[in-house]
Coordinates of C-alpha atoms and ligand atoms in Angstrom, one line a residue:
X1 CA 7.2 -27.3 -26.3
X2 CA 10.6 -25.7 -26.3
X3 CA 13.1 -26.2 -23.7
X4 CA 11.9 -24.3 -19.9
X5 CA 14.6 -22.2 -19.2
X6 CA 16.2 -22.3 -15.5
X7 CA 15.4 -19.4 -13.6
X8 CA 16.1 -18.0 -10.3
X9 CA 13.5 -15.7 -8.6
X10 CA 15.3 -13.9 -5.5
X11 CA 12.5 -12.8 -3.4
X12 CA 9.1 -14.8 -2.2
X13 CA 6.9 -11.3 -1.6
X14 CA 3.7 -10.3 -3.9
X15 CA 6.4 -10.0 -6.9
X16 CA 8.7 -13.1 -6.5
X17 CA 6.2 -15.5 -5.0
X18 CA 3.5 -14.9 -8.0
X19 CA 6.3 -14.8 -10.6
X20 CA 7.2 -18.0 -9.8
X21 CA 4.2 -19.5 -9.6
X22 CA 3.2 -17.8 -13.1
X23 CA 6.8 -18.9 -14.0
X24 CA 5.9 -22.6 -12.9
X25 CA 2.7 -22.6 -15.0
X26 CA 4.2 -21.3 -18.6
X27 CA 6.6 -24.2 -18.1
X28 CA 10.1 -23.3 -16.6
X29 CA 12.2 -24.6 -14.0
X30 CA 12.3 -22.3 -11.5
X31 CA 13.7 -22.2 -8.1
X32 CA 13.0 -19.3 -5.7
X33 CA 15.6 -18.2 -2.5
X34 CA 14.0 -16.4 0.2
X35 CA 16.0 -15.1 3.5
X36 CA 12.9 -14.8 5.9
X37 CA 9.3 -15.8 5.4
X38 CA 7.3 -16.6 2.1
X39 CA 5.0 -14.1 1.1
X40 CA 7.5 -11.5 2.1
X41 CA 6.4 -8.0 4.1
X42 CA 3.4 -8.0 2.9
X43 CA 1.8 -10.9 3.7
X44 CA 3.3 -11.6 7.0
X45 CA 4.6 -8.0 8.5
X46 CA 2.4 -5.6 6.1
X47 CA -0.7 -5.7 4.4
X48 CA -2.3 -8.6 5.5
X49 CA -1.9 -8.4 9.1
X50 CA -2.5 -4.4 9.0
X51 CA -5.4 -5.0 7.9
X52 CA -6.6 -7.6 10.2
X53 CA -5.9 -5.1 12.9
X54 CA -7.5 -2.1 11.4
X55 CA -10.6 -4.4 10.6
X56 CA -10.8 -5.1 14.4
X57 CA -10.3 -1.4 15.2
X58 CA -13.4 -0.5 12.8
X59 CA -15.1 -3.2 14.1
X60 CA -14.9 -1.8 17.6
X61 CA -15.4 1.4 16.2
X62 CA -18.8 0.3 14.9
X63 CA -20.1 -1.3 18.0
X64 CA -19.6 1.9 19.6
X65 CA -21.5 3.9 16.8
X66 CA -24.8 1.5 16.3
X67 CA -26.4 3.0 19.2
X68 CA -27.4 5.9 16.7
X69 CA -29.0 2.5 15.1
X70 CA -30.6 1.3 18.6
X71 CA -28.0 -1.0 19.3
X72 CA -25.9 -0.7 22.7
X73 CA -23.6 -3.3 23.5
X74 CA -22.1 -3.2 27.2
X75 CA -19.0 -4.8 28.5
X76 CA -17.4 -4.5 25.2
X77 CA -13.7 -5.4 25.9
X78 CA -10.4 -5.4 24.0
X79 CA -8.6 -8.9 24.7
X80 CA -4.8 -7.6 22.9
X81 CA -3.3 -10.9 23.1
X82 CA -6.3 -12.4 21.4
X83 CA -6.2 -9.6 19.0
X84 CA -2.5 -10.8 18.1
X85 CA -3.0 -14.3 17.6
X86 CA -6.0 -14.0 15.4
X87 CA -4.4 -11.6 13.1
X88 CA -1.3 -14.0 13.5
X89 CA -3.7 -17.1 12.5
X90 CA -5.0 -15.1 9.2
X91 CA -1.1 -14.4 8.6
X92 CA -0.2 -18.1 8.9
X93 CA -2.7 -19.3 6.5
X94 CA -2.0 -17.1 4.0
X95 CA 1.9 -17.9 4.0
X96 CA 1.5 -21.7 4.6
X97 CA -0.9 -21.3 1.3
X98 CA 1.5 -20.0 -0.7
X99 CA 4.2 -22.8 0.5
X100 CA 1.4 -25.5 -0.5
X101 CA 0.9 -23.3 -3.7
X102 CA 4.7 -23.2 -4.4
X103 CA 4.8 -26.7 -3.8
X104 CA 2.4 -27.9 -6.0
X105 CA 3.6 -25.9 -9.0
X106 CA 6.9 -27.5 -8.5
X107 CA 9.1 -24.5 -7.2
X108 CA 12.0 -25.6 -5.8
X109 CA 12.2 -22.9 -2.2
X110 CA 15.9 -22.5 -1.1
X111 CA 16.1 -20.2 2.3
X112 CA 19.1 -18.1 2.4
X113 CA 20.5 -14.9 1.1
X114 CA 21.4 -15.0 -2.3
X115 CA 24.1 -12.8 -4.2
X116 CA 25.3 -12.7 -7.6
X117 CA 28.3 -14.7 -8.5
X118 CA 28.5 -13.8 -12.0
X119 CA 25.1 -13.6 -14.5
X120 CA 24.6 -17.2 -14.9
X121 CA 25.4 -18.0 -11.1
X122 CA 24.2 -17.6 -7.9
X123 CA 25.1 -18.2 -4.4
X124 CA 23.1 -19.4 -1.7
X125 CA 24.1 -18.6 2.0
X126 CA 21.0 -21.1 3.1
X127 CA 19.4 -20.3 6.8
X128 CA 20.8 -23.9 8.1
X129 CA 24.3 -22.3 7.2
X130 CA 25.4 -24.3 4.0
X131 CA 25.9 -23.0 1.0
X132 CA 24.6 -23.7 -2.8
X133 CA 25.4 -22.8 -5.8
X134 CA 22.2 -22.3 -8.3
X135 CA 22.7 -21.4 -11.9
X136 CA 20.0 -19.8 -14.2
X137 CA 19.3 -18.5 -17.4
X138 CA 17.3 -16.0 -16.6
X139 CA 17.1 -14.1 -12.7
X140 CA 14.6 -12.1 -10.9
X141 CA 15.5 -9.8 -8.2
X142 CA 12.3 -9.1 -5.9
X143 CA 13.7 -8.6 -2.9
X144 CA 11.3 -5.8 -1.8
X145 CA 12.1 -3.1 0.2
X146 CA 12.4 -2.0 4.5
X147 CA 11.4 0.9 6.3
X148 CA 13.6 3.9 6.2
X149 CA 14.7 5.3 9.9
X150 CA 15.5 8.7 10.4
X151 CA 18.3 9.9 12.7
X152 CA 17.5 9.9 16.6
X153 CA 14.6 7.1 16.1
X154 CA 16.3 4.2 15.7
X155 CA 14.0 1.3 15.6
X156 CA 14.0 -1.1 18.8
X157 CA 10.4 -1.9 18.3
X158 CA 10.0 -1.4 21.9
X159 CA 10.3 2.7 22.5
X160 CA 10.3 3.2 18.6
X161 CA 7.9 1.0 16.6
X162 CA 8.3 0.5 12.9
X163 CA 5.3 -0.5 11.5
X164 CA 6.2 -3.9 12.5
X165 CA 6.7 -3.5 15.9
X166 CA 3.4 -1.6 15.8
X167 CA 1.7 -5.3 14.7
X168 CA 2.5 -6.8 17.7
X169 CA 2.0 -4.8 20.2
X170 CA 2.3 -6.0 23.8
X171 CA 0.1 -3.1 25.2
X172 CA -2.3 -0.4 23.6
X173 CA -0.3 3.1 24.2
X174 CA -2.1 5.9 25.8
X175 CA -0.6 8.2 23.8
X176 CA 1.2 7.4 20.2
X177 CA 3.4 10.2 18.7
X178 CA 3.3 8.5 14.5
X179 CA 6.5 10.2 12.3
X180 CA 4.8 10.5 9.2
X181 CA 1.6 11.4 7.9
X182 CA 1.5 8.9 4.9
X183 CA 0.3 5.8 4.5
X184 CA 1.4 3.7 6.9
X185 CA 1.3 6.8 9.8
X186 CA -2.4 7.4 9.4
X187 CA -3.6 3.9 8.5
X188 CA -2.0 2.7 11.9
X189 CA -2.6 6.0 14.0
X190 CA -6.5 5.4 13.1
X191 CA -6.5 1.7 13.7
X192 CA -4.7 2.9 17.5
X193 CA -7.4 5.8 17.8
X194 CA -10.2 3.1 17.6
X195 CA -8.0 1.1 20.2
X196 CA -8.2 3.1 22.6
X197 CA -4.9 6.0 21.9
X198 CA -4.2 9.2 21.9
X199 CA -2.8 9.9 18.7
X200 CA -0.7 12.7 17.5
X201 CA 0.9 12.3 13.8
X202 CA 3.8 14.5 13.0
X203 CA 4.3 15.1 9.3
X204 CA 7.3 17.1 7.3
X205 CA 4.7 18.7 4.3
X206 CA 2.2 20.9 4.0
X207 CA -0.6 18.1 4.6
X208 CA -1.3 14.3 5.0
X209 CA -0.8 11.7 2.4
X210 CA 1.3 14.3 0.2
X211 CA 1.0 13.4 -3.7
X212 CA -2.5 12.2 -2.9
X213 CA -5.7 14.0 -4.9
X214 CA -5.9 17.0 -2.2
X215 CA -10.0 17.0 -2.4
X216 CA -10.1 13.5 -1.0
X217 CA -7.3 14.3 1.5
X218 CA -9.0 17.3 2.9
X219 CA -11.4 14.3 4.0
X220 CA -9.2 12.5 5.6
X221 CA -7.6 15.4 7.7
X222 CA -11.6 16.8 8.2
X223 CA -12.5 12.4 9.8
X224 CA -8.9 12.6 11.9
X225 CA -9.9 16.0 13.4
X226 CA -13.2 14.5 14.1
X227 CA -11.6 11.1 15.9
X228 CA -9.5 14.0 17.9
X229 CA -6.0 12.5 16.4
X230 CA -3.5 15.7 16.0
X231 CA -2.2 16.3 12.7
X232 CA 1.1 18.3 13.1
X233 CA 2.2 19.5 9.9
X234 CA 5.3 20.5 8.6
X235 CA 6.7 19.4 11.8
X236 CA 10.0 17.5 11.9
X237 CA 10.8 15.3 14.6
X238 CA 14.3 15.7 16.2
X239 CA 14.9 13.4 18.5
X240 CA 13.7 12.0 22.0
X241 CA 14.5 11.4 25.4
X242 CA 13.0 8.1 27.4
X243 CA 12.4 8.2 31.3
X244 CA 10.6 5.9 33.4
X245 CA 8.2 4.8 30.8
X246 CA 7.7 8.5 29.2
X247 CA 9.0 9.1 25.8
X248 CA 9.7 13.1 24.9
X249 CA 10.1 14.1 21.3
X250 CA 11.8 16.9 19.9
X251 CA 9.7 18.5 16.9
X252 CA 10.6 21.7 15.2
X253 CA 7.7 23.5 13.6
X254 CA 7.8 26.4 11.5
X255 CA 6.8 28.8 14.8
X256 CA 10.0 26.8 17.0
X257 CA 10.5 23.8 18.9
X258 CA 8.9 22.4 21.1
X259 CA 8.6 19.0 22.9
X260 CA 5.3 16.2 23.0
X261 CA 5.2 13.6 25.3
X262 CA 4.2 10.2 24.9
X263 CA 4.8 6.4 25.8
X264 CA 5.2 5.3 22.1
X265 CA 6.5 6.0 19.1
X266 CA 5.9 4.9 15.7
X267 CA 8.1 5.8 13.3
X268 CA 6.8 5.6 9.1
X269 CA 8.4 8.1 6.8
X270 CA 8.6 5.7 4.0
X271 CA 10.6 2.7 2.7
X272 CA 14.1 2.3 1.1
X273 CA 14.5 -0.7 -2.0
X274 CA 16.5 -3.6 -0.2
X275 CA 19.5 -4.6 -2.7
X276 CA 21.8 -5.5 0.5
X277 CA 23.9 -8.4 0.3
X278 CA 23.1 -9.4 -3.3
X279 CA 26.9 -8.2 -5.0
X280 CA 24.8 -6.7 -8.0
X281 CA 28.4 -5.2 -9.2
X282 CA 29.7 -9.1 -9.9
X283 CA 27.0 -8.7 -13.1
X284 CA 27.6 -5.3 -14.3
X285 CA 24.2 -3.8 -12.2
X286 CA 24.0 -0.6 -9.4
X287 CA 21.4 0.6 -8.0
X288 CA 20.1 4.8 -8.8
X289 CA 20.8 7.1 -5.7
X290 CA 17.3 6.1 -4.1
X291 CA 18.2 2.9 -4.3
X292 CA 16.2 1.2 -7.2
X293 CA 17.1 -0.9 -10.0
X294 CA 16.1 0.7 -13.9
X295 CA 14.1 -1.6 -16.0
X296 CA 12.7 -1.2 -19.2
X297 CA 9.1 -1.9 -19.7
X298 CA 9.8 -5.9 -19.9
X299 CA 11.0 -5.7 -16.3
X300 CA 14.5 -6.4 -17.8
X301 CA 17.5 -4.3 -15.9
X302 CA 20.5 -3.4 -18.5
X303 CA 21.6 -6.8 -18.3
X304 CA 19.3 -9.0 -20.2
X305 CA 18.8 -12.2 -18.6
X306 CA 18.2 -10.4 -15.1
X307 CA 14.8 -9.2 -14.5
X308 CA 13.7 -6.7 -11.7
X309 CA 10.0 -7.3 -10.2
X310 CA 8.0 -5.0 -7.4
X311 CA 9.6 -2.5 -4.5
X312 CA 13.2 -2.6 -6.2
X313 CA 12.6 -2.0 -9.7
X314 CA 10.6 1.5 -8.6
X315 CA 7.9 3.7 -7.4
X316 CA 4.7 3.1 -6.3
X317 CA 5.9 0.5 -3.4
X318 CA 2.6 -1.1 -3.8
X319 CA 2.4 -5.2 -3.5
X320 CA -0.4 -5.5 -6.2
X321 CA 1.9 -3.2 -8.7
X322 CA 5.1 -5.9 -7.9
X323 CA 2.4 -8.7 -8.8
X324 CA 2.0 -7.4 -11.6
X325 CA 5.6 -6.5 -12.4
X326 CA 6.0 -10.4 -11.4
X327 CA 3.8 -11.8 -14.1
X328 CA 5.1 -9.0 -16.6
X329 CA 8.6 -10.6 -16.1
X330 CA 7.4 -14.4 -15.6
X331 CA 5.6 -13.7 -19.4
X332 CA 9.0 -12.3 -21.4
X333 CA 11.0 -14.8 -19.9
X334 CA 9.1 -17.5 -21.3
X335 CA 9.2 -16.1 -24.4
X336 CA 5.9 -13.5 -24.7
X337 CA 5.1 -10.5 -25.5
X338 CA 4.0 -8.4 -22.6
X339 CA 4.1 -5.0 -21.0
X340 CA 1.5 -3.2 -17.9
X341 CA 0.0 0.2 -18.0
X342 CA 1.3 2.0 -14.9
X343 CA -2.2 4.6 -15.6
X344 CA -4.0 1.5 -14.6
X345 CA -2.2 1.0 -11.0
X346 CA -4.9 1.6 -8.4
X347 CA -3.4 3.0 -4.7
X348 CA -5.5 1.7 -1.4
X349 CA -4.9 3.9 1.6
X350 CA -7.4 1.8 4.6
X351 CA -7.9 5.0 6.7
X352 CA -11.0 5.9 7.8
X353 CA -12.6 6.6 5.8
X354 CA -10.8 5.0 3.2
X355 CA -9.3 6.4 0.3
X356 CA -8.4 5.1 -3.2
X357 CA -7.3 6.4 -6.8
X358 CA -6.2 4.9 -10.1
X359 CA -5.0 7.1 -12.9
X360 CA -3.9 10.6 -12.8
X361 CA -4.7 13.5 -10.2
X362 CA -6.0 17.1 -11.0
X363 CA -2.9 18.4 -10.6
X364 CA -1.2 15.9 -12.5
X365 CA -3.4 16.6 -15.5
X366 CA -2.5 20.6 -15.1
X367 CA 0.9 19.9 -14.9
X368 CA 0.5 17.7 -18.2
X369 CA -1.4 20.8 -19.9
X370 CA -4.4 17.9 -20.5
X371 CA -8.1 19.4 -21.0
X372 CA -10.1 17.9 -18.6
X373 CA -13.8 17.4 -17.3
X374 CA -14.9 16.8 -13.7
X375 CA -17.9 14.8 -12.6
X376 CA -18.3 13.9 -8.5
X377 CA -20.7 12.5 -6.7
X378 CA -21.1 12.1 -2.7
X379 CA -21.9 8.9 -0.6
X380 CA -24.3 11.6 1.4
X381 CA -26.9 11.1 -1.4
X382 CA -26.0 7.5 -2.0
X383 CA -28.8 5.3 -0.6
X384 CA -26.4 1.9 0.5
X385 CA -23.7 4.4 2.1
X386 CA -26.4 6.0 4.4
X387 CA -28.2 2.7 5.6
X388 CA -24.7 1.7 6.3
X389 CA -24.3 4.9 8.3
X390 CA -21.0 5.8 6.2
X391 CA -22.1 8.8 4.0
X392 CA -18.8 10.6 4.5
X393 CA -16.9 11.1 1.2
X394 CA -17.5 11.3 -2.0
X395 CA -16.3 9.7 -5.8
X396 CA -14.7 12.1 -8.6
X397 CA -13.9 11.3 -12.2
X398 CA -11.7 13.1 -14.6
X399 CA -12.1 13.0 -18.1
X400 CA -10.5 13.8 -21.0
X401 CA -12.9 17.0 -22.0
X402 CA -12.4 16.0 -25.9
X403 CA -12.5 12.4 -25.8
X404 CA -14.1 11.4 -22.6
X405 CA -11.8 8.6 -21.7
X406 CA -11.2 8.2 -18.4
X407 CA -7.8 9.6 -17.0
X408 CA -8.4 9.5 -12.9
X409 CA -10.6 8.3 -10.3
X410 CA -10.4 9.2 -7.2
X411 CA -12.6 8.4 -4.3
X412 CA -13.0 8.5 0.0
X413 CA -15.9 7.3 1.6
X414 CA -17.0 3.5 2.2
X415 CA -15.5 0.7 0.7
X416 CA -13.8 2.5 -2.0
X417 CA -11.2 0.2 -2.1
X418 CA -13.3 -1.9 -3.4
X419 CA -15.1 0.4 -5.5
X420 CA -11.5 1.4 -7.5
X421 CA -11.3 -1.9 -9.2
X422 CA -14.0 -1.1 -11.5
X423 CA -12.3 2.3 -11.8
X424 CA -9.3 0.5 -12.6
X425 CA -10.9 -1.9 -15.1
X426 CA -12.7 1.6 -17.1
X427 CA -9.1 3.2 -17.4
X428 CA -7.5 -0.4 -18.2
X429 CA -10.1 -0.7 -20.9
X430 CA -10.0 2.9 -22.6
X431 CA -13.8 3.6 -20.9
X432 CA -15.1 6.8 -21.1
X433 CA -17.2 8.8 -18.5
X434 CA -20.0 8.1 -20.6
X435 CA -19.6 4.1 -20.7
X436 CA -19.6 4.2 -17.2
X437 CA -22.7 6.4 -16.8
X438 CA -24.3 4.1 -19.3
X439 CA -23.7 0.9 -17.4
X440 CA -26.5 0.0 -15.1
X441 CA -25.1 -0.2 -11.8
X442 CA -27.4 -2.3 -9.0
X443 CA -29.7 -0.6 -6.3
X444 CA -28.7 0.3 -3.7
X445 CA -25.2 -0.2 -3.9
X446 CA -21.9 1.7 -3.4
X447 CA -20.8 1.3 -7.1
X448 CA -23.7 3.7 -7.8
X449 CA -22.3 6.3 -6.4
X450 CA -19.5 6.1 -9.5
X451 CA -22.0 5.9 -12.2
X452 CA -23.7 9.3 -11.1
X453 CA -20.2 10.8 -10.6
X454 CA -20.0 9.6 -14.2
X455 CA -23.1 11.0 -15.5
X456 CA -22.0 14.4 -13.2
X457 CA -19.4 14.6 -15.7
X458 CA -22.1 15.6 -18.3
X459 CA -23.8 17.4 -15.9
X460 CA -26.5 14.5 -15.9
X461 CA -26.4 13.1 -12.4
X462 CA -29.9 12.4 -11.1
X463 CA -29.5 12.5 -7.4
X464 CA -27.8 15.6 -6.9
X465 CA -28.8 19.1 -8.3
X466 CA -26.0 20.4 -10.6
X467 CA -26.5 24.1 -11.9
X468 CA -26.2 24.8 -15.9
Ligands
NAI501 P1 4.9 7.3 2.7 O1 5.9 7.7 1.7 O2 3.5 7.0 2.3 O3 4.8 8.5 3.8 C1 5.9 9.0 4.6 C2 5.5 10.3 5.1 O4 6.5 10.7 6.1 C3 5.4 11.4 4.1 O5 4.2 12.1 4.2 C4 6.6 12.3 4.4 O6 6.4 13.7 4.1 C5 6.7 12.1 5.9 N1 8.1 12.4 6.5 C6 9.3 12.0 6.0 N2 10.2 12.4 6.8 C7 9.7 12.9 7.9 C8 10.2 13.5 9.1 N3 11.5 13.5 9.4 N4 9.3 14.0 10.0 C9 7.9 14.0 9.7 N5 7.4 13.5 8.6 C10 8.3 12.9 7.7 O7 5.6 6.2 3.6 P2 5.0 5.1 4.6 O8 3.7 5.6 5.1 O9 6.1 4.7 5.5 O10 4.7 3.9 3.6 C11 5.8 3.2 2.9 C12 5.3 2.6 1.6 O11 4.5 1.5 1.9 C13 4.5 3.6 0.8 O12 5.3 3.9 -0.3 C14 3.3 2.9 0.4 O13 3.2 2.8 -1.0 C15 3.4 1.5 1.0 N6 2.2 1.1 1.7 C16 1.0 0.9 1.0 C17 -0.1 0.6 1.7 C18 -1.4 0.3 0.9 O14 -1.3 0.1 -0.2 N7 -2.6 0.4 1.6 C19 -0.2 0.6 3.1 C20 1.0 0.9 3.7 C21 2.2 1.2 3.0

């Protein structure tokens, strides 16, 4: 075995965490630094503990509904405080796993701030206030990225929530005015419907989730309508005033201003790359004007021994993608060959319903002059989705019309972000529409709902009538 190189991974989120891990197991010597909490936003202020909370909020949701199954439940209460420290528990063993997991691979974890001394150095302003000096051969910069705060909503997490504030919340607002209609906005304004809020979600574009397939979006803003949560759209929020417990936001729409009051806000118009603190200019590195780091397709930035994994090193901010990006750079620097497909990068949006895609969009595909076939099948005529009383969405597929590979799935309804990994897998694997139609798919089950949007693709789906 040759000699493991030293690295440095700066960063313990979904990209620096597994890269060191993956790091650890092709035989290196790697030491990671991390400034606040292993696992990083998403495990401990992001995905994971959203998602606790929005399972709890659906779970309420569905106690409430199965008396269309004959099912009443009485005296159903919501114990907040409980609520908290669950979700905390499920946050707690999932970081304290990945300290054991660190641990065991033999990562050294330093926790500080790091910052470039030259590009073979690195210093260490540890958490207990000493400092260490680390040297490498090869560096990783993971180091993720925060949520972006517009002017007049500064973030005190107790008037104006950033979506951090909004997972711990000491009371459930009567009414929550949510900045932002993307992800974050309506995945948290549902889970706060289902709570118990009013919710009114204020967003600069033309629609919600903008960028996302518009047919599956028009579901989403169709179910929010139905759970009576306001959609303002292009509507820009100004500014606020606070009195005795009363919030009043400023919004200018495109027919004037006018003001909503509320007792919450929540704040989510996206997230800026974090590069603060780490003196990127001592190696010869800056960051583009939206704040990211350019790599080449080995996650290498124009310096060679220093890597960029996850948030930083660009778009989509999603913690499977930095994963990914992790292992990509964990591979090269042990001396493979390796590269990821960015088609093949599924998005999860937990609203509900739920929405999820992997490949291109419709609009995409016109802007990229491709011929294309549609197939789409909905969960109304899918057997599992009605039994579980959640027939609302449907599954589309886009295929190249000459070839038939797979270029985009796209999908709302139940459990579809589940669903997208075999999506994911089709595109990953050059499928076409017709390998997936051909692929017997279990009864009843969800998943059949994408082998008839498949076989719609041919105009052969059997549980739906599609015209000549
Ligand atoms: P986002 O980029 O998804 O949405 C921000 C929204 O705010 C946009 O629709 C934008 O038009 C709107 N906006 C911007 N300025 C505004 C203003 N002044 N007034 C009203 N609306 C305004 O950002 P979000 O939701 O904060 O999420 C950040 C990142 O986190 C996303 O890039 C996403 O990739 C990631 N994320 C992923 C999740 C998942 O995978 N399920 C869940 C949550 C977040």
């Amino acid at each position: 075995m040759s000699t493991p190189r030293k690295v440095v991974v700066i960063g313990a989120g979904p990209a620096g965490y597994v890269c060191a891990i993956r790091l650890a197991q092709l035989g290196q010597q790697v030491t990671v630094v991390e400034k606040e909490f292993l696992g990083g936003c998403c495990l401990n202020v992001g995905c994971i503990p959203s998602k606790a909370m929005i399972a709890a909020g659906s779970l309420l949701h569905r106690i409430g509904a199965a008396s269309a199954m004959g099912i009443t439940a009485s005296d159903v209460k919501l114990d907040l405080a409980k609520l908290v420290e669950w979700k905390q528990s499920v946050v707690a063993k999932l970081t304290g796993g990945v300290g054991i997991l660190l641990k065991s691979h033999k990562v050294e974890v330093v926790m500080g701030s790091a910052s470039f001394v030259d590009k073979k150095t690195i210093s260490v302003k540890q958490n207990d206030g000493a400092t260490k000096t680390l040297t490498f051969d090869d560096a990783v910069i993971a180091t993720g990225s925060t949520p972006i705060e517009i002017p007049g909503f500064k973030f005190d997490e107790d008037k104006v929530w950033s979506s951090t504030g909004a997972l711990v919340p000491k009371r459930i607002p009567e009414h929550l005015v949510v900045i932002g209609g993307g992800y974050i906005g309506l995945e948290l304004g549902m889970m706060y419907r289902r709570l118990g809020s009013k919710v009114t979600v204020l967003e600069a574009t033309a629609g919600a989730l903008p960028g996302q397939e518009r047919d599956c979006v028009k579901i989403i803003e169709r179910s929010m309508k139905k759970q009576g949560i306001e959609l303002l759209t292009e509507t820009f929020a100004q500014g606020f005033t606070h009195d005795k417990k009363k919030s009043t936001v400023k919004v200018k729409t495109k027919t004037g201003e006018k003001t909503i009051e509320c007792d919450q806000i929540l704040s989510t118009v996206g997230r800026r790359p974090y590069s603060a603190g780490l003196a990127l200019e001592k190696v010869g590195l800056a960051v583009d004007a939206k704040g990211f780091l350019a790599v080449d397709k080995q996650m290498r930035t124009k310096v060679p021994n220093i890597y960029a994994a996850g948030d930083i090193a660009g778009q989509p901010m999603l913690a499977h993608k930095g994963s990914k990006e992790g292992l990509v750079a964990a591979a090269v620097i042990a001396g493979q060959k390796e590269e990821y497909d960015v088609r093949c990068v599924p998005a999860v949006i937990f609203t509900a319903p739920e929405m999820a895609s992997v490949g291109l969009t419709e609009e995409q595909c016109k802007e990229q002059k491709l011929e294309i076939k549609i197939g789409s099948f909905p969960f109304a005529a899918n057997g599992r989705a009605l039994s579980l009383m959640e027939s609302e969405g449907f599954i589309k597929i886009i295929a190249d019309a000459k070839s038939d590979l797979v270029l985009g799935v796209h999908m709302v309804g139940p459990e579809v972000t589940e669903l997208v990994a075999e999506a994911a897998l089709a595109i990953e694997m050059g499928a076409t529409s017709e390998d997936i139609a051909r692929t017997i798919h279990a009864h009843p089950t969800l998943p059949e709902a994408l082998m008839e949007a498949a076989e719609s693709v041919h105009g052969m789906a059997v549980h739906i009538f599609q015209k000549k």
